[in-house]
Amino acid sequence: MQIVSVEPFILHVPVTGQEIADSMHRLTHWGVPGVILHTDSGLSGCGYSGTHAHLPTDRLIAGFIAQTAAPLLLGEDPARIEHLWKKIYHFPPAQWVGRAGITHLGLGAIDVALWDLRAKAAGKPLWQLMSAQAEAPKLEAYNTDGGWLNLARETVVANAKRFTQEEGFRGVKLKIGKPDPAEDLARVAAVRKAIGPGVKLMVDANGKWPLQTALEWCPRLRELDVYWIEEPLWYDDIPAHAELAARSEIPVALGEQLYSFHDFRNFIRAGAVRFVQPDVTRLAGVTEWKQVADLAAEHDLPVAAHVGDMMQVHLHTSLAHPACAILEYIPWIRRCFTEPATVQDGDFVPPQEPGAGTTLTAEAIEKFAQPLQ
Ligand code: MG
């Protein structure tokens, strides 16, 4: 099989409601810059990244794919994923300007498209191909899409109640990082009271807190049986996370802002993380995600992927990897796919279509595609 054309695309898909916010970000659409790799066999593979739907930066990713990576891919055999990953990653002009950031997000989209092609060529869903198992294990879903920081306390409480008491979810995540941490605590307490004990309740500060704030407030969150605290401190600060992990009883979760296997290895070696949260759209695709998940497993650390892809690919990689028992649920772009990620009775339904779950519907492309130039 040979790659005969490389077709970048950008979709902007509205999020649930008008606008969502966490302590660091605010957005109305989810950006899906990606690529379709066409082959001489007639099969195509699709991969994409996840962004805040800012067209100028999405065009940088699409431009990297079209102008820098495409010439390295054309005529190649898409089955040689590791070879192609290294060919692009080590391409000197690209490496010079970024082993992280735009070039890495572009490589991630390409890598996902290659895995999609591999699974389609094998006639299997990716999880089955990666795990070599016919039966999928249970994969629990927890719902993130009701706990945004810009929502009123009553709304957050009502959402958590609906998810857990009507829709079958056994876990919810709440954003924290208000100017006064006492307000965060009150919101978490209200949600805990509404959902009762026995339901997983995670909190996510998106890197906002200084170490002293985290040291002061984590014990109070612990009293509310918080399952993990996600990105409590600035993304790159390994010593501060290590200190918090050592002094706090709440497990620390992180990884959505880490670009490489080496970043994860540094955090894990420092004892700075408990729940490991790799993302195929931030790392360079399934290839690097699997390296991180394997590393976490070697250290007996659970993996709970961050869904920059909005679940489609991570549903497969998580079902395939023994370190994964839980995955985040955010439904913003699921309507764009031929087989959307679906939850039933609190667990994800194993996909059956061949591929990585990334095949877009014609309607989604027509409705959400943005001009590349
Ligand atoms: Mg997060």
Short mmCIF file of C-alpha atoms and ligand atoms in Angstrom, two decimals:
data_model
loop_
_atom_site.label_atom_id
_atom_site.label_comp_id
_atom_site.label_asym_id
_atom_site.label_seq_id
_atom_site.Cartn_x
_atom_site.Cartn_y
_atom_site.Cartn_z
CA MET A 1 0.00 0.00 0.00
CA GLN A 2 1.20 3.51 -0.78
CA ILE A 3 0.12 6.95 0.41
CA VAL A 4 -1.00 8.80 -2.72
CA SER A 5 -2.41 12.03 -1.27
CA VAL A 6 -2.48 13.99 1.98
CA GLU A 7 -5.63 16.02 2.65
CA PRO A 8 -5.58 18.38 5.63
CA PHE A 9 -8.80 19.76 7.08
CA ILE A 10 -10.03 22.01 9.90
CA LEU A 11 -13.40 21.65 11.63
CA HIS A 12 -14.83 24.01 14.24
CA VAL A 13 -17.62 22.36 16.24
CA PRO A 14 -19.75 24.19 18.84
CA VAL A 15 -19.40 22.99 22.46
CA THR A 16 -22.40 22.15 24.66
CA GLY A 17 -24.23 25.37 25.54
CA GLN A 18 -22.90 28.81 24.64
CA GLU A 19 -19.44 28.89 26.14
CA ILE A 20 -17.42 26.84 28.61
CA ALA A 21 -14.59 27.94 30.89
CA ASP A 22 -12.04 26.48 33.25
CA SER A 23 -9.55 28.44 35.33
CA MET A 24 -7.30 29.16 32.33
CA HIS A 25 -9.39 28.83 29.17
CA ARG A 26 -12.67 29.96 27.70
CA LEU A 27 -14.11 28.67 24.43
CA THR A 28 -17.23 28.30 22.32
CA HIS A 29 -16.03 25.74 19.73
CA TRP A 30 -13.71 22.77 19.69
CA GLY A 31 -11.11 22.87 16.93
CA VAL A 32 -10.41 19.73 14.95
CA PRO A 33 -7.43 20.27 12.62
CA GLY A 34 -6.52 16.98 11.00
CA VAL A 35 -5.61 14.96 7.97
CA ILE A 36 -6.99 12.26 5.72
CA LEU A 37 -4.34 10.01 4.19
CA HIS A 38 -5.47 8.44 0.92
CA THR A 39 -3.82 5.26 -0.36
CA ASP A 40 -3.64 3.43 -3.68
CA SER A 41 -5.65 0.58 -2.11
CA GLY A 42 -8.73 2.79 -1.88
CA LEU A 43 -8.52 2.87 1.94
CA SER A 44 -8.17 6.21 3.72
CA GLY A 45 -7.09 6.94 7.29
CA CYS A 46 -8.22 9.94 9.32
CA GLY A 47 -6.48 11.56 12.28
CA TYR A 48 -6.83 14.89 14.04
CA SER A 49 -5.74 17.06 16.92
CA GLY A 50 -7.84 19.09 19.37
CA THR A 51 -7.64 22.88 19.79
CA HIS A 52 -9.56 25.91 20.94
CA ALA A 53 -10.80 26.63 17.42
CA HIS A 54 -8.66 29.67 16.67
CA LEU A 55 -8.40 29.61 12.89
CA PRO A 56 -4.93 31.22 12.54
CA THR A 57 -3.28 28.62 14.83
CA ASP A 58 -5.31 25.75 13.39
CA ARG A 59 -3.99 26.80 9.99
CA LEU A 60 -0.42 26.53 11.30
CA ILE A 61 -1.10 22.87 12.18
CA ALA A 62 -2.80 22.18 8.85
CA GLY A 63 0.02 24.05 7.09
CA PHE A 64 2.68 21.93 8.81
CA ILE A 65 0.85 18.80 7.66
CA ALA A 66 0.39 20.04 4.09
CA GLN A 67 3.75 21.66 3.47
CA THR A 68 6.29 19.94 5.71
CA ALA A 69 4.95 16.46 6.46
CA ALA A 70 3.11 15.62 3.21
CA PRO A 71 6.28 15.43 1.07
CA LEU A 72 7.74 13.03 3.66
CA LEU A 73 4.65 10.79 3.47
CA LEU A 74 3.84 10.61 -0.25
CA GLY A 75 4.79 7.29 -1.83
CA GLU A 76 5.48 5.67 1.56
CA ASP A 77 3.90 2.48 2.89
CA PRO A 78 1.49 3.55 5.68
CA ALA A 79 2.02 0.23 7.48
CA ARG A 80 5.53 1.44 8.48
CA ILE A 81 4.20 3.66 11.25
CA GLU A 82 7.33 3.77 13.41
CA HIS A 83 9.51 4.59 10.41
CA LEU A 84 7.20 7.42 9.32
CA TRP A 85 6.87 8.76 12.88
CA LYS A 86 10.65 9.01 13.18
CA LYS A 87 11.03 10.39 9.66
CA ILE A 88 8.79 13.34 10.51
CA TYR A 89 9.88 13.76 14.15
CA HIS A 90 13.57 13.86 13.22
CA PHE A 91 13.17 15.91 10.03
CA PRO A 92 15.78 18.57 10.92
CA PRO A 93 13.93 21.74 9.82
CA ALA A 94 10.85 20.65 11.81
CA GLN A 95 12.81 19.52 14.86
CA TRP A 96 14.66 22.83 14.90
CA VAL A 97 11.45 24.80 15.39
CA GLY A 98 9.68 22.43 17.74
CA ARG A 99 9.83 19.04 19.39
CA ALA A 100 6.58 20.23 21.01
CA GLY A 101 3.72 22.50 20.02
CA ILE A 102 2.42 22.82 16.48
CA THR A 103 4.77 20.32 14.84
CA HIS A 104 4.00 17.70 17.49
CA LEU A 105 0.23 18.22 17.22
CA GLY A 106 0.56 17.83 13.43
CA LEU A 107 2.58 14.62 13.81
CA GLY A 108 -0.02 13.35 16.30
CA ALA A 109 -2.82 13.79 13.75
CA ILE A 110 -0.77 11.97 11.10
CA ASP A 111 0.09 9.12 13.47
CA VAL A 112 -3.58 8.63 14.39
CA ALA A 113 -4.44 8.50 10.66
CA LEU A 114 -1.77 5.82 10.16
CA TRP A 115 -3.19 3.71 13.02
CA ASP A 116 -6.69 4.20 11.61
CA LEU A 117 -5.41 2.87 8.28
CA ARG A 118 -3.66 -0.07 9.94
CA ALA A 119 -6.85 -1.10 11.73
CA LYS A 120 -8.98 -0.64 8.61
CA ALA A 121 -6.53 -2.72 6.57
CA ALA A 122 -6.83 -5.47 9.22
CA GLY A 123 -10.62 -5.18 9.18
CA LYS A 124 -10.72 -4.63 12.96
CA PRO A 125 -11.54 -1.87 15.42
CA LEU A 126 -8.25 -0.47 16.70
CA TRP A 127 -8.82 -1.68 20.28
CA GLN A 128 -9.08 -5.24 19.04
CA LEU A 129 -5.99 -4.91 16.88
CA MET A 130 -3.93 -3.41 19.72
CA SER A 131 -5.08 -5.78 22.44
CA ALA A 132 -5.30 -8.96 20.35
CA GLN A 133 -8.46 -9.72 22.39
CA ALA A 134 -11.88 -10.46 20.93
CA GLU A 135 -13.70 -9.27 24.06
CA ALA A 136 -13.41 -5.74 25.42
CA PRO A 137 -12.89 -5.16 29.16
CA LYS A 138 -15.14 -2.76 31.08
CA LEU A 139 -14.22 0.90 30.68
CA GLU A 140 -15.98 3.26 33.08
CA ALA A 141 -17.03 6.72 31.92
CA TYR A 142 -16.93 9.83 34.08
CA ASN A 143 -18.64 13.01 32.89
CA THR A 144 -16.68 16.29 32.65
CA ASP A 145 -19.23 18.26 30.64
CA GLY A 146 -21.33 19.65 33.49
CA GLY A 147 -18.79 21.05 35.91
CA TRP A 148 -17.41 24.08 34.05
CA LEU A 149 -16.15 27.00 36.09
CA ASN A 150 -18.42 29.57 34.40
CA LEU A 151 -21.58 27.67 35.35
CA ALA A 152 -23.56 28.70 38.43
CA ARG A 153 -23.33 26.46 41.46
CA GLU A 154 -26.96 25.35 41.08
CA THR A 155 -26.33 24.38 37.44
CA VAL A 156 -23.24 22.38 38.32
CA VAL A 157 -25.15 20.58 41.06
CA ALA A 158 -28.13 19.87 38.78
CA ASN A 159 -25.84 18.52 36.05
CA ALA A 160 -24.01 16.21 38.48
CA LYS A 161 -27.32 14.90 39.80
CA ARG A 162 -28.67 14.27 36.30
CA PHE A 163 -25.50 12.49 35.14
CA THR A 164 -25.35 10.19 38.15
CA GLN A 165 -29.00 9.65 39.03
CA GLU A 166 -30.61 9.58 35.58
CA GLU A 167 -27.88 8.87 33.02
CA GLY A 168 -25.91 6.12 34.77
CA PHE A 169 -22.52 7.84 35.20
CA ARG A 170 -20.61 6.76 38.31
CA GLY A 171 -18.23 9.73 38.29
CA VAL A 172 -18.18 13.46 37.56
CA LYS A 173 -15.46 16.12 37.33
CA LEU A 174 -15.72 19.65 38.59
CA LYS A 175 -13.51 22.57 37.54
CA ILE A 176 -11.92 24.59 40.34
CA GLY A 177 -9.73 27.70 40.39
CA LYS A 178 -12.10 30.51 41.41
CA PRO A 179 -10.35 33.63 42.74
CA ASP A 180 -11.34 32.50 46.26
CA PRO A 181 -10.68 28.78 46.90
CA ALA A 182 -13.43 28.88 49.55
CA GLU A 183 -15.91 29.24 46.68
CA ASP A 184 -14.42 26.18 44.99
CA LEU A 185 -14.78 24.23 48.21
CA ALA A 186 -18.43 25.27 48.55
CA ARG A 187 -19.17 24.13 44.99
CA VAL A 188 -17.44 20.78 45.55
CA ALA A 189 -19.31 20.31 48.85
CA ALA A 190 -22.65 21.08 47.18
CA VAL A 191 -21.98 18.53 44.43
CA ARG A 192 -20.83 15.88 46.91
CA LYS A 193 -23.98 16.41 48.94
CA ALA A 194 -26.14 16.09 45.81
CA ILE A 195 -24.54 12.93 44.40
CA GLY A 196 -23.94 11.22 47.74
CA PRO A 197 -21.07 8.96 48.75
CA GLY A 198 -19.90 6.21 46.44
CA VAL A 199 -19.83 8.37 43.30
CA LYS A 200 -16.40 9.40 42.03
CA LEU A 201 -15.84 13.16 42.24
CA MET A 202 -12.74 14.61 40.60
CA VAL A 203 -11.59 18.25 40.62
CA ASP A 204 -9.47 20.02 38.00
CA ALA A 205 -7.56 23.28 38.58
CA ASN A 206 -6.04 23.42 35.07
CA GLY A 207 -2.66 24.50 36.44
CA LYS A 208 -3.95 27.55 38.27
CA TRP A 209 -2.92 27.13 41.90
CA PRO A 210 0.39 28.07 43.51
CA LEU A 211 1.85 25.27 45.65
CA GLN A 212 0.92 26.99 48.92
CA THR A 213 -2.75 27.22 47.89
CA ALA A 214 -2.78 23.55 46.98
CA LEU A 215 -1.12 22.53 50.26
CA GLU A 216 -3.68 24.54 52.20
CA TRP A 217 -6.84 23.43 50.37
CA CYS A 218 -6.17 19.81 49.39
CA PRO A 219 -6.84 18.50 52.94
CA ARG A 220 -10.25 20.20 52.90
CA LEU A 221 -11.06 18.71 49.51
CA ARG A 222 -9.96 15.35 50.84
CA GLU A 223 -12.66 15.55 53.48
CA LEU A 224 -15.16 15.61 50.59
CA ASP A 225 -13.73 12.35 49.27
CA VAL A 226 -12.24 13.85 46.10
CA TYR A 227 -10.96 11.01 43.91
CA TRP A 228 -8.15 13.01 42.31
CA ILE A 229 -6.99 16.60 41.89
CA GLU A 230 -6.07 17.29 38.29
CA GLU A 231 -3.37 19.75 37.19
CA PRO A 232 -3.29 21.51 40.58
CA LEU A 233 -0.10 23.46 39.68
CA TRP A 234 1.60 24.92 36.64
CA TYR A 235 2.01 22.23 33.98
CA ASP A 236 5.81 22.02 33.88
CA ASP A 237 6.61 22.38 37.57
CA ILE A 238 7.85 18.91 38.49
CA PRO A 239 9.34 19.71 41.95
CA ALA A 240 6.15 21.45 43.13
CA HIS A 241 3.98 18.53 41.98
CA ALA A 242 6.34 16.10 43.68
CA GLU A 243 6.09 18.03 46.93
CA LEU A 244 2.30 18.19 46.74
CA ALA A 245 2.07 14.48 45.90
CA ALA A 246 4.25 13.68 48.91
CA ARG A 247 2.33 15.90 51.32
CA SER A 248 -1.27 15.51 50.11
CA GLU A 249 -3.53 12.51 50.48
CA ILE A 250 -5.49 13.32 47.33
CA PRO A 251 -3.93 11.61 44.32
CA VAL A 252 -2.52 14.03 41.74
CA ALA A 253 -3.61 13.56 38.09
CA LEU A 254 -1.86 15.26 35.17
CA GLY A 255 -0.55 14.89 31.65
CA GLU A 256 -2.88 16.71 29.27
CA GLN A 257 -0.29 19.48 28.76
CA LEU A 258 2.74 17.18 28.41
CA TYR A 259 4.07 16.78 24.89
CA SER A 260 6.45 13.86 25.10
CA PHE A 261 7.27 10.48 26.56
CA HIS A 262 10.28 12.15 28.21
CA ASP A 263 8.07 14.71 29.95
CA PHE A 264 6.00 11.89 31.44
CA ARG A 265 9.09 9.94 32.43
CA ASN A 266 10.44 12.95 34.33
CA PHE A 267 7.17 13.39 36.27
CA ILE A 268 6.89 9.67 37.01
CA ARG A 269 10.52 9.36 38.13
CA ALA A 270 10.00 12.31 40.49
CA GLY A 271 6.94 10.68 42.07
CA ALA A 272 4.96 13.74 41.00
CA VAL A 273 1.90 12.01 39.48
CA ARG A 274 -0.51 9.25 40.48
CA PHE A 275 -3.16 9.19 37.72
CA VAL A 276 -1.36 9.47 34.37
CA GLN A 277 -3.32 11.37 31.71
CA PRO A 278 -1.68 11.07 28.28
CA ASP A 279 -3.49 12.45 25.24
CA VAL A 280 -2.96 11.25 21.65
CA THR A 281 -3.57 14.78 20.39
CA ARG A 282 -0.86 16.37 22.56
CA LEU A 283 1.62 13.53 22.40
CA ALA A 284 2.41 12.55 18.84
CA GLY A 285 -0.43 10.10 18.39
CA VAL A 286 -1.16 6.53 19.37
CA THR A 287 2.51 5.56 19.01
CA GLU A 288 3.75 7.86 21.78
CA TRP A 289 0.56 7.43 23.88
CA LYS A 290 1.21 3.69 24.09
CA GLN A 291 4.81 4.30 25.18
CA VAL A 292 3.53 6.49 28.03
CA ALA A 293 0.80 4.02 29.04
CA ASP A 294 3.35 1.18 29.09
CA LEU A 295 5.67 3.30 31.26
CA ALA A 296 2.83 4.06 33.68
CA ALA A 297 1.96 0.37 33.88
CA GLU A 298 5.59 -0.48 34.70
CA HIS A 299 5.28 1.88 37.67
CA ASP A 300 1.86 0.52 38.71
CA LEU A 301 0.22 3.86 37.95
CA PRO A 302 -3.33 3.95 36.53
CA VAL A 303 -3.86 5.68 33.17
CA ALA A 304 -6.94 7.89 32.70
CA ALA A 305 -6.52 9.46 29.26
CA HIS A 306 -7.32 13.11 28.65
CA VAL A 307 -9.69 13.33 25.70
CA GLY A 308 -8.38 16.10 23.45
CA ASP A 309 -9.79 13.92 20.67
CA MET A 310 -13.18 13.94 22.45
CA MET A 311 -13.02 10.21 23.14
CA GLN A 312 -13.01 8.61 19.68
CA VAL A 313 -9.40 7.39 19.62
CA HIS A 314 -8.90 7.10 23.38
CA LEU A 315 -11.88 4.79 23.58
CA HIS A 316 -9.85 2.35 21.47
CA THR A 317 -6.46 2.85 23.13
CA SER A 318 -8.01 2.67 26.62
CA LEU A 319 -9.96 -0.52 25.87
CA ALA A 320 -6.71 -2.02 24.59
CA HIS A 321 -4.44 -1.07 27.48
CA PRO A 322 -4.44 -2.88 30.84
CA ALA A 323 -3.51 0.31 32.76
CA CYS A 324 -6.85 1.94 31.77
CA ALA A 325 -10.09 1.41 33.67
CA ILE A 326 -11.73 4.82 33.33
CA LEU A 327 -12.12 7.47 30.61
CA GLU A 328 -13.43 11.01 30.47
CA TYR A 329 -16.74 11.74 28.68
CA ILE A 330 -17.19 15.02 26.76
CA PRO A 331 -19.72 14.72 23.91
CA TRP A 332 -18.97 17.91 21.94
CA ILE A 333 -17.93 16.41 18.59
CA ARG A 334 -19.30 12.86 18.75
CA ARG A 335 -21.98 13.69 16.14
CA CYS A 336 -19.18 14.20 13.58
CA PHE A 337 -18.28 10.51 13.37
CA THR A 338 -19.73 7.45 11.67
CA GLU A 339 -19.48 5.55 15.00
CA PRO A 340 -19.68 8.05 17.89
CA ALA A 341 -18.31 7.09 21.31
CA THR A 342 -21.28 5.96 23.38
CA VAL A 343 -21.89 5.29 27.08
CA GLN A 344 -24.43 2.80 28.41
CA ASP A 345 -25.08 2.28 32.14
CA GLY A 346 -21.93 4.23 32.96
CA ASP A 347 -19.57 2.20 30.75
CA PHE A 348 -18.32 2.87 27.24
CA VAL A 349 -19.72 0.65 24.50
CA PRO A 350 -16.86 -1.07 22.60
CA PRO A 351 -16.77 0.20 18.98
CA GLN A 352 -17.22 -2.37 16.24
CA GLU A 353 -16.28 -0.54 13.02
CA PRO A 354 -12.80 -1.20 11.61
CA GLY A 355 -10.43 1.71 12.29
CA ALA A 356 -9.60 4.13 15.09
CA GLY A 357 -13.07 5.66 15.40
CA THR A 358 -12.00 8.74 13.44
CA THR A 359 -14.07 8.40 10.26
CA LEU A 360 -15.97 11.66 9.74
CA THR A 361 -19.43 11.87 8.23
CA ALA A 362 -19.87 13.87 5.02
CA GLU A 363 -22.42 16.04 6.88
CA ALA A 364 -19.85 16.98 9.56
CA ILE A 365 -17.32 18.07 6.95
CA GLU A 366 -19.94 20.05 5.08
CA LYS A 367 -21.26 21.74 8.22
CA PHE A 368 -18.09 22.46 10.23
CA ALA A 369 -15.18 22.69 7.76
CA GLN A 370 -13.17 25.92 7.78
CA PRO A 371 -11.18 27.36 4.88
CA LEU A 372 -7.53 26.26 4.98
CA GLN A 373 -6.32 29.65 3.75
MG MG B 1 -8.06 18.66 32.75
#
